[in-house]
Amino acid sequence: QVQLVESGGGSVQAGGSLRLSCAASGYTSGSYCMGWFRQVPGKERERVAGISARGLTTYYADTVKGRFTISQDKAKNTLYLQMNSLKPEDTGMYYCAADRWTGGSCWGRPYNFWGQGTQITVSS
């Protein structure tokens, strides 16, 4: 079974930057969509960023577009989320997620595997 472990969360001042990492293990053969979600207090879970199974296409929520960058190092089995110009409204629990890809878009689809989450707190 796929296991995902996030790291890099913490507290930061508004305007600062953080980089989240997601270490993946337990993959079977095949390709996987990878992405980041966040759970903001008082709001439903939000898709933040995603990357296609081949790493050729990235997707971003409008709320983070231009500030966040998703990337991966397949040799290290690691997914990253570079978060710049952080705002207090970015505060929340961030989750790494994966889903086996058999065709179609990696955005706007359910994900079967989830990490435990890492907390991001942005203060003004």
PDB file of C-alpha atoms in Angstrom:
ATOM      1  CA  GLN A   1       0.000   0.000   0.000  1.00  0.00           C
ATOM      2  CA  VAL A   2       1.214   3.495  -0.811  1.00  0.00           C
ATOM      3  CA  GLN A   3       2.420   5.445   2.206  1.00  0.00           C
ATOM      4  CA  LEU A   4       2.951   9.204   2.233  1.00  0.00           C
ATOM      5  CA  VAL A   5       4.740  11.210   4.907  1.00  0.00           C
ATOM      6  CA  GLU A   6       4.718  15.007   4.874  1.00  0.00           C
ATOM      7  CA  SER A   7       7.323  17.242   6.453  1.00  0.00           C
ATOM      8  CA  GLY A   8       8.333  20.883   6.416  1.00  0.00           C
ATOM      9  CA  GLY A   9       5.323  22.426   8.083  1.00  0.00           C
ATOM     10  CA  GLY A  10       5.521  25.010  10.799  1.00  0.00           C
ATOM     11  CA  SER A  11       4.887  28.641  11.605  1.00  0.00           C
ATOM     12  CA  VAL A  12       5.936  31.568   9.466  1.00  0.00           C
ATOM     13  CA  GLN A  13       5.264  35.283   9.185  1.00  0.00           C
ATOM     14  CA  ALA A  14       3.097  36.597   6.376  1.00  0.00           C
ATOM     15  CA  GLY A  15       5.166  37.095   3.254  1.00  0.00           C
ATOM     16  CA  GLY A  16       7.524  34.298   4.180  1.00  0.00           C
ATOM     17  CA  SER A  17       8.191  30.987   2.477  1.00  0.00           C
ATOM     18  CA  LEU A  18       8.100  27.310   3.325  1.00  0.00           C
ATOM     19  CA  ARG A  19       8.781  24.147   1.393  1.00  0.00           C
ATOM     20  CA  LEU A  20       6.794  21.016   2.101  1.00  0.00           C
ATOM     21  CA  SER A  21       8.096  17.575   1.279  1.00  0.00           C
ATOM     22  CA  CYS A  22       6.205  14.333   0.825  1.00  0.00           C
ATOM     23  CA  ALA A  23       8.140  11.081   0.962  1.00  0.00           C
ATOM     24  CA  ALA A  24       6.368   8.261  -0.834  1.00  0.00           C
ATOM     25  CA  SER A  25       6.853   4.533  -0.466  1.00  0.00           C
ATOM     26  CA  GLY A  26       5.044   1.304  -1.210  1.00  0.00           C
ATOM     27  CA  TYR A  27       4.294   2.069  -4.843  1.00  0.00           C
ATOM     28  CA  THR A  28       3.297  -0.740  -7.130  1.00  0.00           C
ATOM     29  CA  SER A  29       4.003  -0.653 -10.834  1.00  0.00           C
ATOM     30  CA  GLY A  30       2.321   2.097 -12.771  1.00  0.00           C
ATOM     31  CA  SER A  31       2.059   5.872 -12.699  1.00  0.00           C
ATOM     32  CA  TYR A  32       0.497   8.049 -10.020  1.00  0.00           C
ATOM     33  CA  CYS A  33      -1.138  11.415  -9.871  1.00  0.00           C
ATOM     34  CA  MET A  34       0.282  13.410  -6.979  1.00  0.00           C
ATOM     35  CA  GLY A  35      -1.087  16.460  -5.268  1.00  0.00           C
ATOM     36  CA  TRP A  36      -1.433  18.694  -2.246  1.00  0.00           C
ATOM     37  CA  PHE A  37      -4.643  19.491  -0.413  1.00  0.00           C
ATOM     38  CA  ARG A  38      -5.340  21.637   2.597  1.00  0.00           C
ATOM     39  CA  GLN A  39      -7.980  21.701   5.265  1.00  0.00           C
ATOM     40  CA  VAL A  40      -8.678  25.245   6.383  1.00  0.00           C
ATOM     41  CA  PRO A  41     -10.544  25.688   9.673  1.00  0.00           C
ATOM     42  CA  GLY A  42     -14.200  26.369   8.988  1.00  0.00           C
ATOM     43  CA  LYS A  43     -13.938  25.475   5.304  1.00  0.00           C
ATOM     44  CA  GLU A  44     -14.092  22.337   3.203  1.00  0.00           C
ATOM     45  CA  ARG A  45     -10.963  20.608   2.007  1.00  0.00           C
ATOM     46  CA  GLU A  46      -9.370  22.429  -0.914  1.00  0.00           C
ATOM     47  CA  ARG A  47      -7.280  21.147  -3.780  1.00  0.00           C
ATOM     48  CA  VAL A  48      -4.116  23.238  -3.712  1.00  0.00           C
ATOM     49  CA  ALA A  49      -1.833  21.811  -6.391  1.00  0.00           C
ATOM     50  CA  GLY A  50      -1.385  18.719  -8.489  1.00  0.00           C
ATOM     51  CA  ILE A  51       1.050  17.209 -10.931  1.00  0.00           C
ATOM     52  CA  SER A  52       0.313  14.776 -13.727  1.00  0.00           C
ATOM     53  CA  ALA A  53       1.479  11.189 -13.645  1.00  0.00           C
ATOM     54  CA  ARG A  54       4.290  11.897 -16.086  1.00  0.00           C
ATOM     55  CA  GLY A  55       5.221  15.173 -14.401  1.00  0.00           C
ATOM     56  CA  LEU A  56       4.486  17.178 -17.525  1.00  0.00           C
ATOM     57  CA  THR A  57       1.524  19.216 -16.293  1.00  0.00           C
ATOM     58  CA  THR A  58       0.862  21.062 -13.057  1.00  0.00           C
ATOM     59  CA  TYR A  59      -2.396  22.393 -11.633  1.00  0.00           C
ATOM     60  CA  TYR A  60      -3.091  25.066  -9.039  1.00  0.00           C
ATOM     61  CA  ALA A  61      -6.048  26.410  -7.177  1.00  0.00           C
ATOM     62  CA  ASP A  62      -6.767  30.025  -8.057  1.00  0.00           C
ATOM     63  CA  THR A  63      -6.079  31.003  -4.459  1.00  0.00           C
ATOM     64  CA  VAL A  64      -2.434  29.918  -4.655  1.00  0.00           C
ATOM     65  CA  LYS A  65      -1.615  30.358  -8.331  1.00  0.00           C
ATOM     66  CA  GLY A  66       1.551  32.367  -8.799  1.00  0.00           C
ATOM     67  CA  ARG A  67       2.672  31.799  -5.209  1.00  0.00           C
ATOM     68  CA  PHE A  68       2.956  28.020  -4.858  1.00  0.00           C
ATOM     69  CA  THR A  69       4.939  25.612  -7.016  1.00  0.00           C
ATOM     70  CA  ILE A  70       4.555  21.845  -7.052  1.00  0.00           C
ATOM     71  CA  SER A  71       7.435  19.658  -8.176  1.00  0.00           C
ATOM     72  CA  GLN A  72       8.752  16.155  -7.742  1.00  0.00           C
ATOM     73  CA  ASP A  73      11.968  14.207  -7.680  1.00  0.00           C
ATOM     74  CA  LYS A  74      11.029  10.741  -8.852  1.00  0.00           C
ATOM     75  CA  ALA A  75      14.502   9.379  -8.160  1.00  0.00           C
ATOM     76  CA  LYS A  76      13.990  10.276  -4.493  1.00  0.00           C
ATOM     77  CA  ASN A  77      10.286   9.371  -4.462  1.00  0.00           C
ATOM     78  CA  THR A  78       9.578  12.829  -3.104  1.00  0.00           C
ATOM     79  CA  LEU A  79       6.960  15.460  -3.884  1.00  0.00           C
ATOM     80  CA  TYR A  80       7.468  19.115  -2.985  1.00  0.00           C
ATOM     81  CA  LEU A  81       5.365  22.199  -2.531  1.00  0.00           C
ATOM     82  CA  GLN A  82       7.232  25.493  -2.537  1.00  0.00           C
ATOM     83  CA  MET A  83       5.084  28.097  -0.826  1.00  0.00           C
ATOM     84  CA  ASN A  84       6.026  31.751  -1.292  1.00  0.00           C
ATOM     85  CA  SER A  85       4.354  35.003  -0.276  1.00  0.00           C
ATOM     86  CA  LEU A  86       2.389  33.189   2.383  1.00  0.00           C
ATOM     87  CA  LYS A  87      -0.773  34.784   3.715  1.00  0.00           C
ATOM     88  CA  PRO A  88      -2.662  34.209   6.964  1.00  0.00           C
ATOM     89  CA  GLU A  89      -5.466  32.611   4.950  1.00  0.00           C
ATOM     90  CA  ASP A  90      -3.006  29.909   3.872  1.00  0.00           C
ATOM     91  CA  THR A  91      -3.116  28.584   7.423  1.00  0.00           C
ATOM     92  CA  GLY A  92      -4.329  25.010   7.612  1.00  0.00           C
ATOM     93  CA  MET A  93      -3.458  21.361   7.600  1.00  0.00           C
ATOM     94  CA  TYR A  94      -1.714  20.347   4.389  1.00  0.00           C
ATOM     95  CA  TYR A  95      -1.953  16.836   3.012  1.00  0.00           C
ATOM     96  CA  CYS A  96      -0.004  15.004   0.360  1.00  0.00           C
ATOM     97  CA  ALA A  97      -2.135  12.701  -1.768  1.00  0.00           C
ATOM     98  CA  ALA A  98      -1.639  10.137  -4.523  1.00  0.00           C
ATOM     99  CA  ASP A  99      -3.782   8.103  -6.870  1.00  0.00           C
ATOM    100  CA  ARG A 100      -2.884   5.509  -9.438  1.00  0.00           C
ATOM    101  CA  TRP A 101      -3.250   6.936 -12.929  1.00  0.00           C
ATOM    102  CA  THR A 102      -4.770   4.957 -15.752  1.00  0.00           C
ATOM    103  CA  GLY A 103      -5.695   7.877 -17.967  1.00  0.00           C
ATOM    104  CA  GLY A 104      -7.412  11.223 -17.820  1.00  0.00           C
ATOM    105  CA  SER A 105      -6.681  14.378 -15.883  1.00  0.00           C
ATOM    106  CA  CYS A 106      -5.063  14.353 -12.449  1.00  0.00           C
ATOM    107  CA  TRP A 107      -7.065  17.426 -11.438  1.00  0.00           C
ATOM    108  CA  GLY A 108     -10.585  17.212 -10.157  1.00  0.00           C
ATOM    109  CA  ARG A 109     -10.513  13.538  -9.289  1.00  0.00           C
ATOM    110  CA  PRO A 110     -10.587  11.531  -6.068  1.00  0.00           C
ATOM    111  CA  TYR A 111      -7.332  10.455  -4.460  1.00  0.00           C
ATOM    112  CA  ASN A 112      -7.043   7.123  -2.706  1.00  0.00           C
ATOM    113  CA  PHE A 113      -3.853   7.576  -0.682  1.00  0.00           C
ATOM    114  CA  TRP A 114      -3.208  10.293   1.858  1.00  0.00           C
ATOM    115  CA  GLY A 115      -0.483  11.393   4.216  1.00  0.00           C
ATOM    116  CA  GLN A 116      -1.056  12.276   7.846  1.00  0.00           C
ATOM    117  CA  GLY A 117      -0.863  16.011   7.218  1.00  0.00           C
ATOM    118  CA  THR A 118       1.419  18.796   8.363  1.00  0.00           C
ATOM    119  CA  GLN A 119       0.275  22.027   9.953  1.00  0.00           C
ATOM    120  CA  ILE A 120       0.995  25.411   8.382  1.00  0.00           C
ATOM    121  CA  THR A 121       0.393  28.528  10.426  1.00  0.00           C
ATOM    122  CA  VAL A 122       0.912  31.958   8.878  1.00  0.00           C
ATOM    123  CA  SER A 123       0.798  34.930  11.215  1.00  0.00           C
ATOM    124  CA  SER A 124       0.381  38.574  10.290  1.00  0.00           C
TER     125      SER A 124
END
